[in-house]
Short mmCIF file of C-alpha atoms in Angstrom, two decimals:
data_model
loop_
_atom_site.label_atom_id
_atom_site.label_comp_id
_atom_site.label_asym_id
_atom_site.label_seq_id
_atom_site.Cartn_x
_atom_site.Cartn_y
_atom_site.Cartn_z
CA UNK I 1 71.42 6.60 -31.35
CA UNK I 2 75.20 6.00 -29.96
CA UNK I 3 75.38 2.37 -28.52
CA UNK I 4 77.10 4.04 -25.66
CA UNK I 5 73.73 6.28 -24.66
CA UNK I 6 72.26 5.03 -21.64
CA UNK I 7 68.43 3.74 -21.00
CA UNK I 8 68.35 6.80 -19.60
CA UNK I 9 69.30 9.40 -21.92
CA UNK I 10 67.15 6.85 -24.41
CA UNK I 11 64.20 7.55 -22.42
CA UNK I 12 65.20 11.15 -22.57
CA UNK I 13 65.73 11.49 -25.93
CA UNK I 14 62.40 9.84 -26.44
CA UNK I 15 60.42 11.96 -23.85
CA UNK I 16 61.86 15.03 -25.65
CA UNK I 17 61.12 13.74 -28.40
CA UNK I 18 57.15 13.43 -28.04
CA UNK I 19 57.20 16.54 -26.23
CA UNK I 20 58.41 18.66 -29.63
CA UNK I 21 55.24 16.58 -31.55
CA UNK I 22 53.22 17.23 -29.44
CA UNK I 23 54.25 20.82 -29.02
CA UNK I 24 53.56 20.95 -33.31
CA UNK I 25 50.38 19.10 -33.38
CA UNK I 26 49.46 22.11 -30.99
CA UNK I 27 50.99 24.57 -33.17
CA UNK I 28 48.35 23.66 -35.96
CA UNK I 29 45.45 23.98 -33.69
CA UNK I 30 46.48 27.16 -31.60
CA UNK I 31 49.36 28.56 -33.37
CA UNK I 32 52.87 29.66 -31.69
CA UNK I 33 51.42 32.51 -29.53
CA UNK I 34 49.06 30.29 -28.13
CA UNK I 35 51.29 27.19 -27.25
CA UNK I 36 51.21 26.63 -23.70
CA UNK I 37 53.75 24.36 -22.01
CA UNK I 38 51.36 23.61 -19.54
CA UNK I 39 48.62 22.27 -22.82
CA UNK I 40 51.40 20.59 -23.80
CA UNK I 41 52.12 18.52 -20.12
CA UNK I 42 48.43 18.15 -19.81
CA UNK I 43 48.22 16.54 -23.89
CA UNK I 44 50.93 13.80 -22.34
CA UNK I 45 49.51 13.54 -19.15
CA UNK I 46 52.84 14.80 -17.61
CA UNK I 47 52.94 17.38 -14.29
CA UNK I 48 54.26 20.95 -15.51
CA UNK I 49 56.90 20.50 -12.82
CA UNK I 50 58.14 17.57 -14.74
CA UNK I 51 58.11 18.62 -18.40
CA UNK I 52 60.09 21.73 -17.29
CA UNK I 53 62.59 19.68 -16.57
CA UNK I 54 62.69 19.16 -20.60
CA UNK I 55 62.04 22.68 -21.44
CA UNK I 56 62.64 25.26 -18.93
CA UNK I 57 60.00 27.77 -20.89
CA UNK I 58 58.04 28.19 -23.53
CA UNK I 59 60.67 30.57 -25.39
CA UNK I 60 62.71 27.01 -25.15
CA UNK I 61 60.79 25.12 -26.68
CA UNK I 62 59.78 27.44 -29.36
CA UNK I 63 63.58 28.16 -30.32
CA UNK I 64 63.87 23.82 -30.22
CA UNK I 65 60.94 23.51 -32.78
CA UNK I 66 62.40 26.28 -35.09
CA UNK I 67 65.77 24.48 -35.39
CA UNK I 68 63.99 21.56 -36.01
CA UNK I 69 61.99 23.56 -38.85
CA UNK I 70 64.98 24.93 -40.41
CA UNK I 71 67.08 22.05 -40.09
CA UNK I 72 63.91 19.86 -42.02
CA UNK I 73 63.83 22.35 -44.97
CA UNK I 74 67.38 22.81 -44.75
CA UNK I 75 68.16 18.84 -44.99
CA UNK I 76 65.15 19.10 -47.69
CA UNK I 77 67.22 21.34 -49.95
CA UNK I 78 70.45 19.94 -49.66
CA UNK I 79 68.89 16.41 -50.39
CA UNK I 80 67.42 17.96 -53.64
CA UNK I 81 70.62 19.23 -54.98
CA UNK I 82 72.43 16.70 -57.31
CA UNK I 83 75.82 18.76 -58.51
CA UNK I 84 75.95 16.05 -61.22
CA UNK I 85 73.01 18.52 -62.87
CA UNK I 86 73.14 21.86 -64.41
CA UNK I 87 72.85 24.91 -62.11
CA UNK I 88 69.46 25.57 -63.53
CA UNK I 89 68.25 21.98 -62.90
CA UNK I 90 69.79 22.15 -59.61
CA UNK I 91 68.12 25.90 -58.86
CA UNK I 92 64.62 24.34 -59.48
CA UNK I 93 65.01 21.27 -58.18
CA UNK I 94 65.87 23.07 -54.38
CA UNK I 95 63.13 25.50 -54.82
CA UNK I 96 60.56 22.67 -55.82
CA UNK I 97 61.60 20.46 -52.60
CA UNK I 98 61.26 23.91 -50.33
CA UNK I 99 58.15 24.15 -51.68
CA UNK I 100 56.70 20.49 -51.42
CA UNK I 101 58.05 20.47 -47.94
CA UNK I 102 56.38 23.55 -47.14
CA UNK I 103 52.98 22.42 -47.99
CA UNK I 104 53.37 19.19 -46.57
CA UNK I 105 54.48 20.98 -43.29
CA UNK I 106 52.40 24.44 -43.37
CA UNK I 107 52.43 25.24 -40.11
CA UNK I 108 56.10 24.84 -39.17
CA UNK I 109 56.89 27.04 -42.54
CA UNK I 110 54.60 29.28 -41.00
CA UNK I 111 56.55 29.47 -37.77
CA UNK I 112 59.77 30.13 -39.28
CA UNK I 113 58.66 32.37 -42.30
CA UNK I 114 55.57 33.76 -41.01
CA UNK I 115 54.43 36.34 -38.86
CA UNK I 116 56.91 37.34 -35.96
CA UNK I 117 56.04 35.41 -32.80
CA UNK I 118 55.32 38.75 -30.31
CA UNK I 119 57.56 38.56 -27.25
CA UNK I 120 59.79 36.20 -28.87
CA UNK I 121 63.09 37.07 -29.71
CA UNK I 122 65.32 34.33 -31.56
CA UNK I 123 68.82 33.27 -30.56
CA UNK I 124 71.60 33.08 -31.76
CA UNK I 125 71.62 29.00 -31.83
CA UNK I 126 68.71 29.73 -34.99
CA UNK I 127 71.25 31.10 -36.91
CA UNK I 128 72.99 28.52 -38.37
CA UNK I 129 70.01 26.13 -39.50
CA UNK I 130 68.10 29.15 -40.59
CA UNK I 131 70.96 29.40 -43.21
CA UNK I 132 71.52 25.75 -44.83
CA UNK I 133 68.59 26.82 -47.60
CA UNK I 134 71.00 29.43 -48.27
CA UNK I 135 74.15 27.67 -48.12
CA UNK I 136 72.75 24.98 -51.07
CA UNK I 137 71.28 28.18 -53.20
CA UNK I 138 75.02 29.60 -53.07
CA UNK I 139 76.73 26.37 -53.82
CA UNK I 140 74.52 26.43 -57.17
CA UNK I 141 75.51 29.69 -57.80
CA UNK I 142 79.50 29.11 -56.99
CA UNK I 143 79.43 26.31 -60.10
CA UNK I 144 77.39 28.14 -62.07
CA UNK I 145 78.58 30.81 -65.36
CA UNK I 146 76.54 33.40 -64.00
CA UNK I 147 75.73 35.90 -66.45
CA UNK I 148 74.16 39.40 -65.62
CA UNK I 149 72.35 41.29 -69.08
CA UNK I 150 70.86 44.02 -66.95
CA UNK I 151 73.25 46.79 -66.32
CA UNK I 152 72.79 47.92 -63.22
CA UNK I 153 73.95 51.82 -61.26
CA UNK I 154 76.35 52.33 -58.16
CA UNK I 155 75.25 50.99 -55.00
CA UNK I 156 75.19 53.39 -51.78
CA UNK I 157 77.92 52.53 -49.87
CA UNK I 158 75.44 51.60 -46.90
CA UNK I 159 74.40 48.82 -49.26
CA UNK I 160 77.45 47.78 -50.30
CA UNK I 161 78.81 47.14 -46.74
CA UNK I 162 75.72 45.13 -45.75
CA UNK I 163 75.85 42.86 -48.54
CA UNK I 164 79.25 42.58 -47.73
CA UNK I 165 78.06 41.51 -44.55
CA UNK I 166 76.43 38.44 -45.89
CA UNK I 167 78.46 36.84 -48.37
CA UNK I 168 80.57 37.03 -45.09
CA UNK I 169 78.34 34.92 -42.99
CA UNK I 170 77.94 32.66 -46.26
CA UNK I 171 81.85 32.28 -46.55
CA UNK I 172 81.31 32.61 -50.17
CA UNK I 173 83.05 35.56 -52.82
CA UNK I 174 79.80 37.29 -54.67
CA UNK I 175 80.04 39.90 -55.93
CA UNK I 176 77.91 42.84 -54.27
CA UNK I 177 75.31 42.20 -57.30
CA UNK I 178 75.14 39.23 -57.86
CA UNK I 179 74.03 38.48 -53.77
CA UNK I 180 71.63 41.44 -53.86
CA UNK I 181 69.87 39.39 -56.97
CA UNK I 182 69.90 36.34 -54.83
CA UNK I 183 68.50 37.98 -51.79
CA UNK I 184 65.94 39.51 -54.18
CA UNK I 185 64.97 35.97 -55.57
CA UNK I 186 64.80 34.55 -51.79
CA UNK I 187 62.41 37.10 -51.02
CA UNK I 188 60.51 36.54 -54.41
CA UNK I 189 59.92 32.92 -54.22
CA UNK I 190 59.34 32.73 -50.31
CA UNK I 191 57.32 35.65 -50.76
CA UNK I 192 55.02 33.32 -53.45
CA UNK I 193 55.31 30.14 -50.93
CA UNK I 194 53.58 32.81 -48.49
CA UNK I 195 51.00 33.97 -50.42
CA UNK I 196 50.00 30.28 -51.95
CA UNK I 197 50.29 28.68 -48.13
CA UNK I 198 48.12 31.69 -46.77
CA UNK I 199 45.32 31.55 -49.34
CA UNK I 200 46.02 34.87 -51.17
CA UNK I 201 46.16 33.36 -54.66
CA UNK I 202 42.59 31.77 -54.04
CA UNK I 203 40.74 33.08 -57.22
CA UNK I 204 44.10 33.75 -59.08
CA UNK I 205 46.65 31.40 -59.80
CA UNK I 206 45.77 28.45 -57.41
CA UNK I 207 46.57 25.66 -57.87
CA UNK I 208 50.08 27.63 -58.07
CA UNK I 209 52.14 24.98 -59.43
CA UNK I 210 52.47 26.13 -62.95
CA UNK I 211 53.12 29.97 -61.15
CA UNK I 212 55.62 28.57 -58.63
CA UNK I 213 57.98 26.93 -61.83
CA UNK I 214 57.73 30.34 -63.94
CA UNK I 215 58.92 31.99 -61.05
CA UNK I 216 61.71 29.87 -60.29
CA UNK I 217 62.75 30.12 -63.50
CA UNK I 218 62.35 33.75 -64.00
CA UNK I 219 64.29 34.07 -60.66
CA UNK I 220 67.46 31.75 -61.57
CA UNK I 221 67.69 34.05 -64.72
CA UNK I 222 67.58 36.83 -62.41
CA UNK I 223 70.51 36.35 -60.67
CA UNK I 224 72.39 35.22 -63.83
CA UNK I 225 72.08 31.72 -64.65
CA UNK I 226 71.92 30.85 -68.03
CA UNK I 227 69.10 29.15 -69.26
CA UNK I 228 70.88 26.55 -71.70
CA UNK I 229 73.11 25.41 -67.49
#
């Protein structure tokens, strides 16, 4: 913390701080739709007056626990990248660390890529940390020879302008194929993290970590990088 921050914004900081784990220990016994600002006072023996001070509603304090979610996997990713390694080392070294972080914190991956939260409608302050997985998945592919065999038809125009729309928000140049195959892959591999985190390859493929690495691979030819880096 700044040496400059005052015992009280310490004790703030702090206070906040134990409300938010609290607010996730409830999360894995109740879930998001039942987290109650009120359980939460009661957990820490705090008035709901009080702790409203902190949070002025539940919506609050869902948004602060998502942008703590996405910031952890985000910081996760970007801590698993080494651009001294080839793209494809790189590729599956991010998607291994999403993954270990996402069984090691199930239910906060579950509030950010599970179910929508009824009622709740995130803002726009998600929007940036939602996007750092992203950001270090692009920067792979911006150093990377990517290499497309599949030849591929035109793309309807509605298409075109939408995935134009992205590689906006990512500030990066892709072209219109090569972010539809990443987008693809993104929905591929969180689409396995689901299924393994939510029990549906019980009887199948579980334990999924042999699965999880042939996908990753499979994926990072998909979008065009070459096995040999």
């Amino acid at each position: 913390m700044p040496a400059t921050q005052t015992a009280r914004e310490r004790a703030r900081a702090e206070l906040t701080r134990e409300i938010k784990d609290e607010a996730r220990r409830q999360l894995a016994e109740v879930g998001a739709l039942g987290l109650s600002l009120r359980a939460v006072a009661r957990e820490l023996g705090m008035v709901s007056s009080a702790l409203y001070r902190y949070f002025s509603s539940r919506e609050q304090l869902l948004t602060a626990l998502i942008i703590d979610a996405y910031n952890a996997v985000g910081e996760t990713a970007e801590a698993a990248d080494n651009p001294g390694k080839s793209p494809l080392e790189r590729w599956e070294s991010i998607w291994r660390a999403v993954r270990a972080w996402a069984k090691a914190h199930p239910h906060e991956y579950a509030l950010i890529y599970g179910s929508p939260i009824p009622g709740y409608q995130a803002p726009q302050d998600t929007i940036a940390p939602a996007g750092r997985v992203a950001f270090a998945l692009v920067a792979v592919l911006r150093d990377a020879n990517l290499r497309v065999e599949t030849e591929v038809g035109e793309m309807p125009g509605e298409l075109l302008r939408q995935l134009d729309a992205v590689t906006g928000i990512l500030r990066v140049n892709l072209a219109p194929e090569t972010a539809s195959r990443l987008i693809m892959a993104w929905t591929q591999l969180f689409g396995m993290l689901n299924f393994e985190l939510f029990g549906q390859y019980v009887g199948s493929v579980d334990p999924s970590d042999a699965f999880f690495a042939h996908g990753t691979r499979q994926m990072a030819e998909f979008v065009g990088i070459k096995m040999t880096g």
